[in-house]
mmCIF file of C-alpha atoms in Angstrom:
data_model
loop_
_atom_site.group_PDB
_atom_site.id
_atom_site.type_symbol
_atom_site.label_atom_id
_atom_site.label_comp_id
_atom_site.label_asym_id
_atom_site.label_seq_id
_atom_site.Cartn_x
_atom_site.Cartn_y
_atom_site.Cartn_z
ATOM 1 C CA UNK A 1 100.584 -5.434 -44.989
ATOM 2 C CA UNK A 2 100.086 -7.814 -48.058
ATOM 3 C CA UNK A 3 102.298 -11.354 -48.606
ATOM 4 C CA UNK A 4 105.450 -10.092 -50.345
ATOM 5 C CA UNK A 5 106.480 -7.999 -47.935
ATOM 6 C CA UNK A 6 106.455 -10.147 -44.892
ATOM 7 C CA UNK A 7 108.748 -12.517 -43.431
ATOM 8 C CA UNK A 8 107.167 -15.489 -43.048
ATOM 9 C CA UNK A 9 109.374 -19.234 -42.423
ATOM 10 C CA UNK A 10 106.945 -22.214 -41.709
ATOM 11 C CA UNK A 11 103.835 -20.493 -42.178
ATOM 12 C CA UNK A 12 100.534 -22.103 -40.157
ATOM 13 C CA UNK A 13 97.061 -20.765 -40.758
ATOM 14 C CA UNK A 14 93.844 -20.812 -38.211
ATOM 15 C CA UNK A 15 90.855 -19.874 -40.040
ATOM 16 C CA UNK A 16 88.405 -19.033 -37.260
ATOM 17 C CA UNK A 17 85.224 -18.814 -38.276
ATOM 18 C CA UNK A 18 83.413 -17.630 -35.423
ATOM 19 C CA UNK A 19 85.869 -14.227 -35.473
ATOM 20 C CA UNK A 20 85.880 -14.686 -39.318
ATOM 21 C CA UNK A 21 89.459 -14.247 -39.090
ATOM 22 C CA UNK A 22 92.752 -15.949 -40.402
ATOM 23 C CA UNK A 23 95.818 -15.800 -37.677
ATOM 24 C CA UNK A 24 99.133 -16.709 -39.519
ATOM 25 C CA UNK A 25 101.337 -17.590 -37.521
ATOM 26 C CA UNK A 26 105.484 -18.143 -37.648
ATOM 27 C CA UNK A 27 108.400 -17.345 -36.165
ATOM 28 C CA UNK A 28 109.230 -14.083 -34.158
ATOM 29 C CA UNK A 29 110.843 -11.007 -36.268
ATOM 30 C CA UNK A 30 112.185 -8.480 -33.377
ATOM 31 C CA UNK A 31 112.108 -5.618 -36.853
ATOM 32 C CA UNK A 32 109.148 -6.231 -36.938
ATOM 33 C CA UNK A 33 107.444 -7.088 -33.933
ATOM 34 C CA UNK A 34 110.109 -4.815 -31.897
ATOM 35 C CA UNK A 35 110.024 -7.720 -29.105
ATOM 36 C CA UNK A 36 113.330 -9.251 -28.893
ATOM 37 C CA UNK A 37 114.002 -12.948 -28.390
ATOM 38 C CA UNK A 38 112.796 -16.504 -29.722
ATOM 39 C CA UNK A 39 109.379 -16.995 -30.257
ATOM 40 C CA UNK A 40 105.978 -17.023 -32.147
ATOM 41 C CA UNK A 41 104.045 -13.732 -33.554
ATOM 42 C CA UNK A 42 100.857 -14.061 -35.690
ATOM 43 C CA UNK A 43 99.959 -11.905 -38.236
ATOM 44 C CA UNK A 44 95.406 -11.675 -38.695
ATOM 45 C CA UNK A 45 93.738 -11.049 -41.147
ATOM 46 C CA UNK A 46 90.057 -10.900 -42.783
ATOM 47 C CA UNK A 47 90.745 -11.700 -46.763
ATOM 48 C CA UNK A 48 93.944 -13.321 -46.635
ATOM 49 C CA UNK A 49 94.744 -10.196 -48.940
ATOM 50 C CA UNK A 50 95.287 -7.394 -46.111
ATOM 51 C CA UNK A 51 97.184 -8.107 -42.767
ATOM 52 C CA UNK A 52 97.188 -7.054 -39.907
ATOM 53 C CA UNK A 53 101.174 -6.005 -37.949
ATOM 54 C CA UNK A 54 102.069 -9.102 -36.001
ATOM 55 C CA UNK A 55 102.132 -9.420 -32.480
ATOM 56 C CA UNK A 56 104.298 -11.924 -30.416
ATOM 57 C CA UNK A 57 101.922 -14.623 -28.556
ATOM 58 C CA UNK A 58 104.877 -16.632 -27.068
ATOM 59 C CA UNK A 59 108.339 -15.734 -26.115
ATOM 60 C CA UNK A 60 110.740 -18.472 -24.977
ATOM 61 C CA UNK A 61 113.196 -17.000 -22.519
ATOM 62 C CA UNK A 62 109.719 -16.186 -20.710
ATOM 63 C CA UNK A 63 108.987 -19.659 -19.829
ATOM 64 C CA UNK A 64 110.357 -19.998 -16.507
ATOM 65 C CA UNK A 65 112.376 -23.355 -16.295
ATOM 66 C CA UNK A 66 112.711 -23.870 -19.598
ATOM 67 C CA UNK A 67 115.665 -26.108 -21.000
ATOM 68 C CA UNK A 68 115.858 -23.914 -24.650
ATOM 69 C CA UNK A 69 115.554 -20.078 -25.636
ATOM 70 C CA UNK A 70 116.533 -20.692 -28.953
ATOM 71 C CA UNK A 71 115.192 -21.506 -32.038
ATOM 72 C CA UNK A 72 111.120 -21.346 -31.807
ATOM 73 C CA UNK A 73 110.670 -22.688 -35.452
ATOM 74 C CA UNK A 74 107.682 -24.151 -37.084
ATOM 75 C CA UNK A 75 104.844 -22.792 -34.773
ATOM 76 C CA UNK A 76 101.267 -24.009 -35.247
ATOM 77 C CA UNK A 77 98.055 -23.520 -32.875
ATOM 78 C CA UNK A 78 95.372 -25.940 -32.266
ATOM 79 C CA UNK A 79 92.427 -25.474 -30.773
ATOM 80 C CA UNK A 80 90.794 -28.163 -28.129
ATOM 81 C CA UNK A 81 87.863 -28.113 -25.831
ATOM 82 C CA UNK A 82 88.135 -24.102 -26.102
ATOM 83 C CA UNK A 83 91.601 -24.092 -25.474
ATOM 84 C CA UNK A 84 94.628 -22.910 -27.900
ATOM 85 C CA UNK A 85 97.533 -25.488 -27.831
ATOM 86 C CA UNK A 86 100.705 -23.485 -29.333
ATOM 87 C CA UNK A 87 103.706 -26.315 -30.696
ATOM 88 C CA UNK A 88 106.902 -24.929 -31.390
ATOM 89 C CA UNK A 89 110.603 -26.171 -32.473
ATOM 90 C CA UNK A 90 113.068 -25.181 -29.242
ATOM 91 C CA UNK A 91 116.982 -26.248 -29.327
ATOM 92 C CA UNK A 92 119.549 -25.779 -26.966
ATOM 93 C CA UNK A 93 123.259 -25.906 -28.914
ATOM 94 C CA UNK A 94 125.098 -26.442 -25.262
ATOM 95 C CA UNK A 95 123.117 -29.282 -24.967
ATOM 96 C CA UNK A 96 125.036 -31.827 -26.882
ATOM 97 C CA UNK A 97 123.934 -35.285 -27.430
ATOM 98 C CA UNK A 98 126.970 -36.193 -30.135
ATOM 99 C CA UNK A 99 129.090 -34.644 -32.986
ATOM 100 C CA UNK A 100 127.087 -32.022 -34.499
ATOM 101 C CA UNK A 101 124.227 -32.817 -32.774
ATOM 102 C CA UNK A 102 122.722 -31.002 -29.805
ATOM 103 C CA UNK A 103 118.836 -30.737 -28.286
ATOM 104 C CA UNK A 104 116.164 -29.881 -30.616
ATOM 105 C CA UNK A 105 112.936 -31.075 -29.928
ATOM 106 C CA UNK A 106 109.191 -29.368 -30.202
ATOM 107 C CA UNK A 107 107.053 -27.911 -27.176
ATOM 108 C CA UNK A 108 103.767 -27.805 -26.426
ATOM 109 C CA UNK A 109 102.132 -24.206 -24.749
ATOM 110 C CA UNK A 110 98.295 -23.641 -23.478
ATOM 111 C CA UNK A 111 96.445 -20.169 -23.865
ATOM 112 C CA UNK A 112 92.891 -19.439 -23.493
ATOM 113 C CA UNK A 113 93.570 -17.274 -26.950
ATOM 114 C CA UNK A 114 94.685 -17.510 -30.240
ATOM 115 C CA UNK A 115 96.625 -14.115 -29.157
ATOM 116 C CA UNK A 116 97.815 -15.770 -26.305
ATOM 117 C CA UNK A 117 100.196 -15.692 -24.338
ATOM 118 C CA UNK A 118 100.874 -19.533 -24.661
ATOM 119 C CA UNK A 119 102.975 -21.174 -21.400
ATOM 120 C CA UNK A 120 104.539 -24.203 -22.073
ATOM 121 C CA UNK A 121 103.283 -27.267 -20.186
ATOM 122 C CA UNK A 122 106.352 -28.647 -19.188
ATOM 123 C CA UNK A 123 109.166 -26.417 -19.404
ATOM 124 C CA UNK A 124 112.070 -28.818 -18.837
ATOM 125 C CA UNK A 125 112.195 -31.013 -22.009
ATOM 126 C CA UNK A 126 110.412 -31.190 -25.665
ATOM 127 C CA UNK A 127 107.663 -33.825 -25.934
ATOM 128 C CA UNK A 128 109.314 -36.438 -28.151
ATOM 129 C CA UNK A 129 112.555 -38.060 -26.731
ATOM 130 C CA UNK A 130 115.126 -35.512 -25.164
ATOM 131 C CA UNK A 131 117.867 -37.905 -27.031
ATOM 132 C CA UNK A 132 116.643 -37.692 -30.299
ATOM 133 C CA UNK A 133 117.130 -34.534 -32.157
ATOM 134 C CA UNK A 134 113.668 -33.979 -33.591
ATOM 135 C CA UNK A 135 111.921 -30.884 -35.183
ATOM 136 C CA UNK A 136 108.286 -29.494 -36.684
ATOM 137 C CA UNK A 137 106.140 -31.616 -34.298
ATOM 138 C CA UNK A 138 102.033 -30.836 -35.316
ATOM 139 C CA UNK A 139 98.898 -32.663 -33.560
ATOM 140 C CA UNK A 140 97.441 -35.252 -35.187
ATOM 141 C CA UNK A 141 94.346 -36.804 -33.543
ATOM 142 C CA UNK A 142 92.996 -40.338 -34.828
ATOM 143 C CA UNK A 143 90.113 -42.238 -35.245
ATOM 144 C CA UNK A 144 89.443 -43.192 -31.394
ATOM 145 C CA UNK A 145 89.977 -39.788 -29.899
ATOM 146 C CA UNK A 146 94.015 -40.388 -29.038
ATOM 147 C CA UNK A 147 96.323 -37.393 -29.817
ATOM 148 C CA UNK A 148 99.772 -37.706 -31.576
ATOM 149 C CA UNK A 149 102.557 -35.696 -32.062
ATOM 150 C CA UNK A 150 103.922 -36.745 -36.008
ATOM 151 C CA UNK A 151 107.320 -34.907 -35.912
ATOM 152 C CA UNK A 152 110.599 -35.569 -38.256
ATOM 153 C CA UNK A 153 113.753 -36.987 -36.999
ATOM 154 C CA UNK A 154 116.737 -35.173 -37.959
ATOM 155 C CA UNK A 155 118.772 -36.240 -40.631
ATOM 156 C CA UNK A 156 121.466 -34.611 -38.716
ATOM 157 C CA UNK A 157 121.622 -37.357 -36.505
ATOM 158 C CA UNK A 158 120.121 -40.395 -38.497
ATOM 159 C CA UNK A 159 121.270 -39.204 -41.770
ATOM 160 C CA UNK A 160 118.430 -40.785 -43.697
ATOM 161 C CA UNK A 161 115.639 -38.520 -41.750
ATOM 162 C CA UNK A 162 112.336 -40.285 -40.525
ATOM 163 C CA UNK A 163 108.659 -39.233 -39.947
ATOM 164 C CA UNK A 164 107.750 -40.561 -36.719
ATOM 165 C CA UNK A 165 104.601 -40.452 -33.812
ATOM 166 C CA UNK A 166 104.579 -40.333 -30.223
ATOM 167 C CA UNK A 167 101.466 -40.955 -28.540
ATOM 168 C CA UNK A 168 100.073 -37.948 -25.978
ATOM 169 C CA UNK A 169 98.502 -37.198 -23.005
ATOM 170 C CA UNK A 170 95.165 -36.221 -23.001
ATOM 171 C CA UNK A 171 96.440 -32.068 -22.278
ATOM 172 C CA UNK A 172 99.062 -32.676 -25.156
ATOM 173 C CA UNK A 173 101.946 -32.116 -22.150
ATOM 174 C CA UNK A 174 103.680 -35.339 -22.839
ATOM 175 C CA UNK A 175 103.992 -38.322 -24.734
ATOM 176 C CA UNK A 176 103.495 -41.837 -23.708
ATOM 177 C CA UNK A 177 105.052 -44.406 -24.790
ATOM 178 C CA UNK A 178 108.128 -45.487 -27.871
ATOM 179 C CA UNK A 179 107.847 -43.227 -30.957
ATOM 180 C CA UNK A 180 106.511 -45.224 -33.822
ATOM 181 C CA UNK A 181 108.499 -44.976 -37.396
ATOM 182 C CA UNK A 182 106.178 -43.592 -40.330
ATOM 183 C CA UNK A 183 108.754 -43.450 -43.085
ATOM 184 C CA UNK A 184 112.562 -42.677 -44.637
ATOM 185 C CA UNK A 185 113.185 -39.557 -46.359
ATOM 186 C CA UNK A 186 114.829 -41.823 -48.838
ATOM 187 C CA UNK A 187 110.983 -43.511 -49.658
ATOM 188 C CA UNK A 188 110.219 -40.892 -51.617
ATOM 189 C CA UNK A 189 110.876 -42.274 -54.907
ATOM 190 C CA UNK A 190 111.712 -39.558 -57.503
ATOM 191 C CA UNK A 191 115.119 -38.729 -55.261
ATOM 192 C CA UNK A 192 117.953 -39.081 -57.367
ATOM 193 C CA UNK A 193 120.915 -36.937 -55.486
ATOM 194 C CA UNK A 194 124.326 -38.277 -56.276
ATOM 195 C CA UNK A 195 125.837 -40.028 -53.515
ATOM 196 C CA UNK A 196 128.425 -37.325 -51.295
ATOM 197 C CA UNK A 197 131.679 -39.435 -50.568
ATOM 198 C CA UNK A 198 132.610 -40.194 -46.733
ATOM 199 C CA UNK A 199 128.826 -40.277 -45.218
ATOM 200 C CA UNK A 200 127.928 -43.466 -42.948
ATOM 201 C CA UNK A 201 126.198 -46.549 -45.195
ATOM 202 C CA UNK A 202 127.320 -44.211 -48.308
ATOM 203 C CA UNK A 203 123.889 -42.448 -47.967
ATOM 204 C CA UNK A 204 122.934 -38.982 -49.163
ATOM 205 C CA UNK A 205 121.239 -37.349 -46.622
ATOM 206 C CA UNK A 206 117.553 -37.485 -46.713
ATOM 207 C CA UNK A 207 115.897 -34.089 -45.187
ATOM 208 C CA UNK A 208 112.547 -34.661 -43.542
ATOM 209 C CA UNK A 209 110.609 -31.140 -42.899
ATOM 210 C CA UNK A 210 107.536 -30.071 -42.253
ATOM 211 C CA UNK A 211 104.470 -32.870 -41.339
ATOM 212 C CA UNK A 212 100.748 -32.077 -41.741
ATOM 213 C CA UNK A 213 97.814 -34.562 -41.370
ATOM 214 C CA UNK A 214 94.727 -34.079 -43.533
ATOM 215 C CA UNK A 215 91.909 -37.291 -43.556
ATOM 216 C CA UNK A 216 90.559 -37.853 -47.235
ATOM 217 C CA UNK A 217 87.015 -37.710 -47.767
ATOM 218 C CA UNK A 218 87.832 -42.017 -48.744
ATOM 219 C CA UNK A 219 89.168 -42.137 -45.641
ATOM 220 C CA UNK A 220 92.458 -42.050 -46.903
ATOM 221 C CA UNK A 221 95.267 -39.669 -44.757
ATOM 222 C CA UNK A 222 97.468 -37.732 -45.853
ATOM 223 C CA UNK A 223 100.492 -36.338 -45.244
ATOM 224 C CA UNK A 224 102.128 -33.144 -46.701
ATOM 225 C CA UNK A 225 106.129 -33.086 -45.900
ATOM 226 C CA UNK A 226 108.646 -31.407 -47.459
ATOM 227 C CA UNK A 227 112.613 -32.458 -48.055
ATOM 228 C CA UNK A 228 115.430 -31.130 -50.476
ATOM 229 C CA UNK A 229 116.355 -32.626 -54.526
ATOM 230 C CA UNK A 230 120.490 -32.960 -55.139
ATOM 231 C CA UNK A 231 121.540 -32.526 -51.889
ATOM 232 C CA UNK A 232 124.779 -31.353 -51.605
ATOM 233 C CA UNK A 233 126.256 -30.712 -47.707
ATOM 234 C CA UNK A 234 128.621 -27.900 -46.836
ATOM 235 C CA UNK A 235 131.234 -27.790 -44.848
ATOM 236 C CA UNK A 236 129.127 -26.322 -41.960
ATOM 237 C CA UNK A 237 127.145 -29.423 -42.120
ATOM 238 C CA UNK A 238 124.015 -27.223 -44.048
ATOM 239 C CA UNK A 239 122.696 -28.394 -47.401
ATOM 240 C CA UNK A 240 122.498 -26.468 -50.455
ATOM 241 C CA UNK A 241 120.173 -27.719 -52.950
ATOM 242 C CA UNK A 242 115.730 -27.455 -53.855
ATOM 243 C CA UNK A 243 113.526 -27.475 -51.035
ATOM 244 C CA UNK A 244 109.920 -29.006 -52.168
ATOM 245 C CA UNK A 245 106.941 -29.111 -51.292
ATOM 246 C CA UNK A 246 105.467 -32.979 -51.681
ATOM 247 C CA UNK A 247 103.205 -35.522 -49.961
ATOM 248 C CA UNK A 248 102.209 -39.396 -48.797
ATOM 249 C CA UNK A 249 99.480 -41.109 -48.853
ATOM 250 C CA UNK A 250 98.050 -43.873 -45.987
ATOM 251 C CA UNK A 251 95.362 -45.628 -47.925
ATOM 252 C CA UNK A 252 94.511 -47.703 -45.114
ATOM 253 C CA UNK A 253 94.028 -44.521 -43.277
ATOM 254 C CA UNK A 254 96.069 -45.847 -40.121
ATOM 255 C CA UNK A 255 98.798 -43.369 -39.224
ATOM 256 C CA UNK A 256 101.296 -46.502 -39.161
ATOM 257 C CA UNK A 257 100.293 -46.770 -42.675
ATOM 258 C CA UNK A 258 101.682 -47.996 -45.136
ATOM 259 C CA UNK A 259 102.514 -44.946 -46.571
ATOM 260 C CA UNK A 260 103.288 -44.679 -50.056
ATOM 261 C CA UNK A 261 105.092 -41.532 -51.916
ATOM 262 C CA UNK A 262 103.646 -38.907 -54.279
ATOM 263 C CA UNK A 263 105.062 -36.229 -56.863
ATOM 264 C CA UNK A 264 105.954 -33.075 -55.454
ATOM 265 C CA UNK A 265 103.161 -30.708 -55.843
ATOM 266 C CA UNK A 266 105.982 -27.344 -55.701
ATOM 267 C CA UNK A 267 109.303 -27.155 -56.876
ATOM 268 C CA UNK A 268 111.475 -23.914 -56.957
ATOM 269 C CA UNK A 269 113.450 -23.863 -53.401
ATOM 270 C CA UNK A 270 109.389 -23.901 -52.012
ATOM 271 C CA UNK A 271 108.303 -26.181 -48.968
ATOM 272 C CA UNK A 272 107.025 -26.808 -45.089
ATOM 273 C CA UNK A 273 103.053 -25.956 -46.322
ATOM 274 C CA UNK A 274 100.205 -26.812 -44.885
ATOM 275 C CA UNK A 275 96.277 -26.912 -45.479
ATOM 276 C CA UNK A 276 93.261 -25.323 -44.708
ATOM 277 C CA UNK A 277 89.801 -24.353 -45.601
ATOM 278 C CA UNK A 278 89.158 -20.748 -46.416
ATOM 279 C CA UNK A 279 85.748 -19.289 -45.616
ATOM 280 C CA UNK A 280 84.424 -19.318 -48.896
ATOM 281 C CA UNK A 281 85.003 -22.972 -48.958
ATOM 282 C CA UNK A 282 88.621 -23.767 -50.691
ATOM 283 C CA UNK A 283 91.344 -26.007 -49.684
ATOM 284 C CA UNK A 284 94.072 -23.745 -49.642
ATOM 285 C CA UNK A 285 97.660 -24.618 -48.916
ATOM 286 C CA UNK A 286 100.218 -22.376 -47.903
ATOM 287 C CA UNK A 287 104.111 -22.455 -47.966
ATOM 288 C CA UNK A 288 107.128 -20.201 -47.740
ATOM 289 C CA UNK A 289 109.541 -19.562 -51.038
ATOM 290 C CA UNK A 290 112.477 -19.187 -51.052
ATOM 291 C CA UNK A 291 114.317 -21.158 -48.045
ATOM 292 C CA UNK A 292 115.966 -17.868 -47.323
ATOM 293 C CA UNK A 293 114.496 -14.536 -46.878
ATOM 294 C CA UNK A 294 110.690 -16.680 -46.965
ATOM 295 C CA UNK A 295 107.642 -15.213 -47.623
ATOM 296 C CA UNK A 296 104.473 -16.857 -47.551
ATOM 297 C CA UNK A 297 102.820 -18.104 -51.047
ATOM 298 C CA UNK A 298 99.095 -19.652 -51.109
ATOM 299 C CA UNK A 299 97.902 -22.063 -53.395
ATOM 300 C CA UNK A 300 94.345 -23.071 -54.327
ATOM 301 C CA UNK A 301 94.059 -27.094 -53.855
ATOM 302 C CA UNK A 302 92.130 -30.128 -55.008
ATOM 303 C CA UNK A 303 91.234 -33.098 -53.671
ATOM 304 C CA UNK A 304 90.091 -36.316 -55.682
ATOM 305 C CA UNK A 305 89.967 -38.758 -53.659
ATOM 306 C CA UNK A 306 92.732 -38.787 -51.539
ATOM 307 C CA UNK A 307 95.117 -37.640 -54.681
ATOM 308 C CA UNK A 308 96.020 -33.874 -54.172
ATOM 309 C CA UNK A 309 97.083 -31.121 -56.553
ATOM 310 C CA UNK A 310 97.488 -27.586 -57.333
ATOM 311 C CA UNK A 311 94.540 -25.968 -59.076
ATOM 312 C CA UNK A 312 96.531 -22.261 -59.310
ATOM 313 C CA UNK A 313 98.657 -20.029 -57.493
ATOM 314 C CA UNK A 314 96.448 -17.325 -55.661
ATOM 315 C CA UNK A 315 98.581 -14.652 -56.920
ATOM 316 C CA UNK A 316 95.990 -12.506 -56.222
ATOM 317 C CA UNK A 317 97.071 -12.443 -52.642
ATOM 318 C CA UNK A 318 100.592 -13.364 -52.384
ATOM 319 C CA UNK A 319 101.583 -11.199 -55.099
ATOM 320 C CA UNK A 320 103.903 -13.526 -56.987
#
C-alpha cells in the first residue's frame, strides 16, 4: 500500500529502530481492517514508501467497563520502561454535560507491543476532567521525570478553545491534580475570521487540535497544534473553513511557558501533524490533507534553533 491510497485522520508515527520499522498509527477503518467498531489500527512499514495492511491493536467496545465506544480519534503510542502506552480520543454522546456538549475525553491503554492489544487502565472515565469536554491528549514528559497529558479543550464548550496539562501518575492511568492553562486558540496572531453574530462575548470560535511536544536543541519547546482560518459554524454546530497546520514556541522551555505564536507551516485544509526522526536521520513531520477523506502527507523539516520550517514535501512517498 503507498500514502494516497490510505485513509489516514490524525496520523502518529513510531520509528523503532531496534525492528527498523515505522508503525503508523490512526483510527480504525472496518473496509479496511474488516474489524468492526471504534478503535486504533497501525499500518508498518520499512521505507515509509511501502506499507504494510493495517491491523487493529485496540478496539473500544472490548474494554470491559468502559464509559465510551465511540469515537477513538487521535491515537498515538509511547513507549516507557519497555512498555507501549496507547492514548486515544473516546466520547460518549448520551453522556451530556450541557447544550451540545456531551463526554469526550482521551484514554490511556498498556500493551507489552506496539501490535498490541492495548487495555485501558481505567476504563470508567478519560484522564483529564470527566466535565470538561477535551480531545487529542499526547504524553509529554518534562525536565524532572514527571509525565503530562497536554490535551485541547473544546471550543465546543469554551468557545475560545485552550491547550491545557494535567499532571500524571507515574503508569500514565490518571492525572493528579487541576489542569494547568497553556494558551487561547485566539493567541495565535495571524487569525482574522469575521466575527459570527449571536456567539457568547461576540467571539469566533477558536479550534484547538492536535498537540505535540518537541524540546529544541536551545532548550526551547515546542509545540505543533493545529486550528481552522475564517471560521464559519453551521447549523449542526460543525465549522467549515482551512484547517492548518502551525506551531508555539516556550522559550523558557517550561511547559507553562510563556508561549508565543508562529506562522503556520501548512495551509490548504492540512493539519493535526506531528514529528519524528526517520532512520536516516531527518525530522520529518507528518499530517493528514484534506479534513475529509484524509490521507497522510510527510514533510521533510528543519530546525534552527527552536524556529521550525518546511524544507520540501516528500512527494516521493506520499505521492502528492
Amino acid at each position: 500500500m503507498r500514502l494516497p491510497g490510505m485513509p489516514l485522520h490524525d496520523p502518529y508515527v513510531v520509528a523503532d529502530a531496534a525492528s527498523r520499522t515505522y508503525y503508523l498509527y490512526t483510527s480504525n477503518v472496518p473496509s479496511l481492517t474488516g474489524v468492526e467498531g471504534a478503535g486504533t489500527m497501525v499500518y508498518r512499514s520499512a521505507d515509509l514508501r511501502e506499507w504494510e495492511a493495517p491491523v487493529v491493536v485496540f478496539l473500544a467496545s472490548e474494554q470491559e467497563g468502559g464509559w465510551a465506544t465511540e469515537g477513538a480519534w487521535a491515537p498515538e503510542v509511547h513507549e516507557r520502561a519497555g512498555r507501549y502506552y496507547l492514548f486515544t480520543t473516546l466520547h460518549n454522546e448520551e453522556r451530556r454535560l450541557g447544550e451540545g456538549t456531551y463526554m469526550r475525553g482521551t484514554v490511556t491503554a498498556v500493551s507489552d507491543s506496539p501490535l498490541g492489544p492495548f487495555t485501558l487502565l481505567d476504563p470508567s472515565r478519560p484522564v483529564p476532567p470527566a466535565h470538561l469536554m477535551t480531545l487529542d491528549g499526547t504524553l509529554y514528559v518534562d525536565r524532572d521525570g514527571q509525565p503530562w497529558m497536554v490535551y485541547a479543550h473544546e471550543w465546543l464548550q469554551t468557545v475560545d478553545g485552550t491547550m491545557e496539562a494535567v499532571r500524571l501518575t507515574g503508569d500514565l492511568s490518571g492525572a493528579v491534580g487541576d489542569p494547568v492553562h497553556l494558551f487561547r486558540g485566539s493567541d495565535a496572531f495571524w487569525l482574522n475570521e469575521q466575527i459570527p453574530p449571536g456567539l457568547p462575548h461576540r467571539l469566533p470560535p477558536y479550534v484547538t487540535d492536535g498537540p505535540q511536544l518537541l524540546r529544541a536543541p536551545d532548550g526551547a519547546l515546542l509545540m505543533l497544534w493545529s486550528t481552522y482560518e475564517k471560521n464559519v459554524p453551521g447549523e449542526d454546530g460543525s465549522l467549515t473553513g482551512d484547517y492548518v497546520q502551525t506551531y508555539a514556541v516556550s522559550e523558557s522551555g517550561r511547559l507553562t511557558g510563556p508561549w508565543t505564536q508562529r506562522q503556520p507551516l501548512v495551509r490548504g485544509d492540512s493539519g493535526h501533524g506531528m514529528l519524528f526522526r526517520a532512520f536516516g536521520g531527518e525530522l520529518m513531520m507528518i499530517l493528514h490533507r484534506p479534513f475529509e477523506n484524509a490521507r497522510g502527507k510527510l514533510y521533510e523539516m528543519a530546525l534552527d534553533g527552536h524556529e521550525l520550517r518546511v524544507l520540501r514535501q516528500r512527494t516521493d512517498l506520499d505521492g502528492d
